[in-house]
Amino acid sequence: MQDKRKSVLITGAGSGIGKAVALRFNAEGYGVCLFDLNEEAVREVAGELNPEPGSICFAGSVTEPETMNKAVSATVETFGGIDCVVTSAGIVSVEPAVDADLDKFRQTLEVNVIGTWLAAQAAGRVMIEQGHGSIIMIGSVYGSGGAPQRTAYCASKGAVHNLVQSLAVEWGPYGVRVNAVAPTGVRTPMVQDLIDRGIYNLTGVQGRTPLGRLAEPEEIAAACFYLAGADAGFTTGHVLPVDGGWLANGYILG
Ligand SMILES: NC(=O)c1ccc[n+]([C@@H]2O[C@H](COP(=O)([O-])OP(=O)(O)OC[C@H]3O[C@@H](n4cnc5c(N)ncnc54)[C@H](O)[C@@H]3O)[C@@H](O)[C@H]2O)c1
């Protein structure tokens, strides 16, 4: 085991928000464990990081408890502990509720809720033992309200927001903080894919957002970095919207 240095495990680190989180935490001096289903993608991200203080890659699904436990153990072994987890692995399904495919619905809940829970659980065991840690989940403005054709996705993000509260209450006495960042639209491959498939109302999203644009992944990573550190030392059980004013807006802007 090496000398203790700050470390973060990031799920979904091969793309979009997870990748931006990896780049930001690496730039801030964290050792990074990159976890993703897509092995090639995490290896590419690892190649973009500063070699110091180091990174490790893990390929697997967040829905596999054993793989997640191994990734947490490898993080502890490599960096001397685990200070932070950011759960960014997630999928979206878009279909009318009456035609919703049960397998797709289950898979969305499996990855977005169970996968998030398993990452938190695996890291939480170590963090409780250490007496400190910060878990940051990527929620969504859709965890706080409904949207057409996204029943599974909205239900999954609502569950993530409640996981934040339940785990914050259970683990607060051990010094483990649990929060979420809830974005609206972020310019990532997930959103680009929906735009390309003609099932993302970009004009509508930007129109409802007072700041009038999508977020950049780096803006979500910045909020994660804030929640990870001492500046957020008394913040737990909180869902932080990083949404350009989306949730504040009860009005459709012209
Ligand atoms: N992009 C947005 O507008 C937006 C808005 C709100 C919330 N979010 C949430 O942010 C998170 C990241 O989204 P993104 O836009 O960066 O998506 P993305 O598709 O660009 O990246 C998601 C990553 O998760 C990985 N992944 C998917 N299933 C996995 C699994 N079972 N195990 C391990 N890795 C898996 C993918 O391989 C991919 O690398 C998701 O939870 C998403 O719901 C995104």
XYZ file of C-alpha atoms and ligand atoms in Angstrom:
298
model
C 0.000 0.000 0.000
C 1.301 3.455 -0.900
C 1.325 6.563 1.315
C -2.096 8.083 1.770
C -3.170 10.477 -0.918
C -6.622 11.710 -1.926
C -8.501 9.342 -4.165
C -11.758 9.125 -6.055
C -13.591 6.265 -7.747
C -15.740 7.361 -10.669
C -18.340 5.143 -12.334
C -19.212 5.949 -15.928
C -15.741 7.483 -16.249
C -15.411 6.570 -19.919
C -17.669 9.321 -21.250
C -19.456 12.613 -20.689
C -19.824 13.784 -17.086
C -17.779 10.914 -15.600
C -14.878 11.685 -17.906
C -14.991 15.399 -17.021
C -15.010 14.467 -13.313
C -11.936 12.278 -13.859
C -10.056 15.074 -15.620
C -10.970 17.642 -12.929
C -10.094 15.481 -9.914
C -6.844 14.358 -11.549
C -5.938 18.003 -12.213
C -6.644 18.740 -8.530
C -4.229 16.023 -7.410
C -6.545 13.099 -6.715
C -5.611 9.516 -7.524
C -8.395 8.301 -9.797
C -10.060 4.911 -10.274
C -11.868 4.953 -13.616
C -14.767 2.469 -13.756
C -16.875 1.861 -16.850
C -18.540 -0.857 -18.911
C -16.453 0.318 -21.846
C -12.850 -0.735 -21.258
C -11.443 0.992 -24.331
C -13.066 4.279 -23.289
C -11.595 4.260 -19.770
C -8.164 3.428 -21.124
C -8.433 6.415 -23.470
C -9.472 8.692 -20.591
C -6.589 7.360 -18.478
C -4.279 8.334 -21.331
C -5.483 11.952 -21.062
C -4.709 12.231 -17.326
C -1.547 13.621 -15.769
C 0.554 10.595 -14.791
C 0.724 11.924 -11.206
C -0.710 11.041 -8.777
C -1.854 8.087 -10.835
C -4.915 6.281 -12.105
C -6.250 2.752 -12.369
C -8.868 1.391 -14.759
C -11.682 -1.034 -14.078
C -13.972 -2.478 -16.754
C -17.294 -3.911 -15.635
C -20.902 -3.163 -14.868
C -21.984 -1.206 -11.818
C -24.685 -3.832 -11.431
C -22.100 -6.494 -10.467
C -21.402 -6.264 -6.720
C -18.215 -8.332 -6.897
C -16.647 -6.138 -9.578
C -17.584 -3.022 -7.650
C -16.087 -4.411 -4.443
C -12.870 -5.246 -6.311
C -12.675 -1.722 -7.742
C -13.046 -0.207 -4.272
C -10.390 -2.584 -2.876
C -8.015 -1.729 -5.725
C -8.540 1.991 -5.070
C -7.746 1.547 -1.386
C -4.734 -0.640 -2.174
C -3.339 1.811 -4.726
C -4.022 5.122 -3.007
C -4.185 4.174 0.677
C -7.904 4.853 1.103
C -10.955 6.123 -0.738
C -11.980 9.732 -0.129
C -14.689 10.142 -2.713
C -16.990 8.269 -5.079
C -18.810 9.875 -7.977
C -21.535 7.672 -9.495
C -22.011 8.844 -13.059
C -22.774 5.528 -14.824
C -26.316 5.788 -16.128
C -28.592 5.060 -19.046
C -31.753 6.637 -20.404
C -34.738 5.045 -22.106
C -37.274 7.070 -24.049
C -40.614 5.506 -24.950
C -44.328 6.058 -24.357
C -45.397 4.587 -20.996
C -48.148 2.445 -22.541
C -45.629 0.721 -24.839
C -42.747 0.602 -22.366
C -40.681 -2.525 -22.654
C -40.422 -4.237 -19.259
C -36.825 -5.365 -19.818
C -35.746 -1.802 -20.691
C -37.608 -0.443 -17.671
C -35.906 -2.973 -15.385
C -32.493 -2.300 -16.927
C -32.833 1.460 -16.390
C -33.636 0.920 -12.715
C -30.919 -1.745 -12.438
C -28.125 0.506 -13.761
C -29.283 3.887 -12.430
C -30.543 2.835 -8.995
C -29.042 -0.552 -8.059
C -25.731 0.332 -9.742
C -25.540 3.628 -7.865
C -26.481 1.902 -4.643
C -23.857 -0.839 -5.075
C -21.066 1.687 -5.684
C -22.146 3.652 -2.611
C -22.417 0.500 -0.514
C -18.998 -0.862 -1.518
C -17.289 2.472 -0.841
C -19.423 3.247 2.202
C -18.146 0.167 4.043
C -14.566 1.460 3.731
C -15.499 5.095 4.406
C -17.319 4.178 7.626
C -14.216 2.314 8.753
C -12.004 5.302 7.818
C -14.368 7.746 9.522
C -14.657 10.002 6.503
C -15.716 10.071 2.860
C -17.844 11.899 0.334
C -20.257 10.137 -2.015
C -21.629 12.161 -4.902
C -24.370 10.773 -7.110
C -25.357 12.209 -10.463
C -29.088 12.743 -10.214
C -31.170 14.850 -12.587
C -33.773 17.587 -12.606
C -35.974 14.662 -13.738
C -35.535 13.223 -10.258
C -37.618 16.147 -9.000
C -40.355 16.149 -11.622
C -41.891 14.125 -14.395
C -41.292 14.144 -18.137
C -43.179 12.486 -20.969
C -41.774 9.212 -22.338
C -39.201 8.959 -19.589
C -41.043 7.107 -16.830
C -38.202 4.685 -16.052
C -35.553 7.409 -16.165
C -37.519 9.834 -13.962
C -38.387 7.085 -11.472
C -34.735 6.030 -11.339
C -33.452 9.550 -10.667
C -36.162 10.163 -8.046
C -34.885 7.020 -6.323
C -31.292 8.277 -6.542
C -32.308 11.522 -4.840
C -33.871 9.522 -2.025
C -30.804 7.271 -1.750
C -28.852 10.461 -1.074
C -31.110 11.369 1.819
C -31.343 7.886 3.346
C -27.602 7.202 3.169
C -26.735 10.693 4.434
C -28.884 10.078 7.503
C -27.513 6.568 8.098
C -23.841 7.371 7.512
C -23.598 10.951 8.811
C -22.678 9.739 12.306
C -19.605 8.031 10.745
C -18.381 11.160 8.989
C -19.557 10.031 5.552
C -21.344 12.683 3.509
C -23.723 11.800 0.661
C -24.932 14.353 -1.895
C -26.060 14.552 -5.505
C -25.632 16.928 -8.383
C -28.800 17.275 -10.455
C -28.176 18.625 -13.940
C -30.615 19.499 -16.676
C -29.287 18.953 -20.214
C -25.519 18.461 -20.417
C -23.581 18.377 -23.668
C -22.437 14.728 -23.565
C -22.513 11.731 -25.915
C -25.741 10.570 -24.168
C -27.549 13.765 -25.144
C -25.930 13.927 -28.585
C -27.234 10.414 -29.262
C -30.788 11.476 -28.293
C -30.484 14.581 -30.501
C -29.241 12.442 -33.417
C -32.182 10.050 -32.940
C -34.637 12.986 -32.998
C -35.913 12.290 -29.467
C -34.400 15.278 -27.645
C -36.174 18.622 -27.720
C -33.057 20.802 -27.649
C -34.990 23.998 -28.434
C -37.460 23.237 -25.659
C -34.764 22.434 -23.085
C -32.781 25.560 -23.886
C -36.007 27.633 -23.970
C -36.997 26.568 -20.461
C -33.479 27.098 -19.120
C -33.029 30.750 -18.060
C -29.320 30.602 -18.953
C -30.454 29.479 -22.409
C -28.041 26.631 -23.135
C -26.993 23.125 -22.174
C -24.397 22.671 -19.413
C -20.871 21.637 -20.258
C -19.694 18.432 -18.503
C -16.929 20.455 -16.816
C -19.596 22.546 -15.026
C -21.029 19.386 -13.468
C -17.519 18.192 -12.574
C -16.894 21.530 -10.804
C -19.958 20.997 -8.595
C -18.761 17.458 -7.809
C -15.354 18.802 -6.857
C -16.954 21.321 -4.500
C -19.078 18.610 -2.836
C -16.027 16.358 -2.454
C -13.943 18.804 -0.461
C -13.728 20.601 2.866
C -15.721 23.604 1.595
C -18.748 21.289 1.647
C -17.756 19.741 4.975
C -21.163 20.449 6.571
C -23.213 19.644 3.471
C -24.885 16.246 3.353
C -28.197 14.818 2.179
C -28.370 17.583 -0.382
C -29.325 17.476 -4.070
C -27.602 20.393 -5.784
C -29.267 21.454 -9.029
C -26.728 22.601 -11.626
C -29.392 23.404 -14.147
C -29.041 26.949 -15.491
C -32.165 27.891 -13.481
C -34.396 25.112 -14.913
C -36.048 24.202 -11.591
C -36.555 27.843 -10.625
C -38.483 28.500 -13.791
C -42.246 28.189 -13.650
C -42.469 29.952 -16.975
C -41.756 28.971 -20.561
C -39.341 31.546 -21.930
C -39.932 32.803 -25.441
N -26.250 14.391 -20.166
C -27.282 14.910 -19.526
O -27.993 15.801 -20.029
C -27.621 14.436 -18.147
C -28.560 15.174 -17.408
C -28.892 14.760 -16.128
C -28.298 13.641 -15.603
N -27.400 12.926 -16.351
C -26.812 11.738 -15.749
O -25.415 11.861 -15.749
C -24.827 10.564 -15.801
C -23.787 10.539 -16.923
O -24.443 10.836 -18.132
P -23.654 11.256 -19.447
O -24.499 12.234 -20.142
O -22.252 11.572 -19.112
O -23.761 9.873 -20.252
P -22.716 9.121 -21.208
O -23.546 8.118 -21.931
O -21.927 10.089 -21.986
O -21.763 8.366 -20.176
C -22.256 7.333 -19.366
C -21.152 6.324 -19.133
O -21.695 5.306 -18.258
C -21.230 4.055 -18.726
N -22.150 2.997 -18.297
C -23.407 2.765 -18.715
N -23.912 1.682 -18.120
C -22.945 1.212 -17.289
C -22.862 0.126 -16.404
N -23.871 -0.745 -16.263
N -21.716 -0.067 -15.693
C -20.660 0.788 -15.840
N -20.687 1.837 -16.689
C -21.818 2.048 -17.402
C -21.196 4.184 -20.247
O -20.341 3.199 -20.826
C -20.685 5.604 -20.418
O -19.283 5.630 -20.502
C -25.976 9.578 -15.987
O -26.335 9.051 -14.738
C -27.083 10.458 -16.515
O -28.357 9.941 -16.213
C -27.037 13.297 -17.603
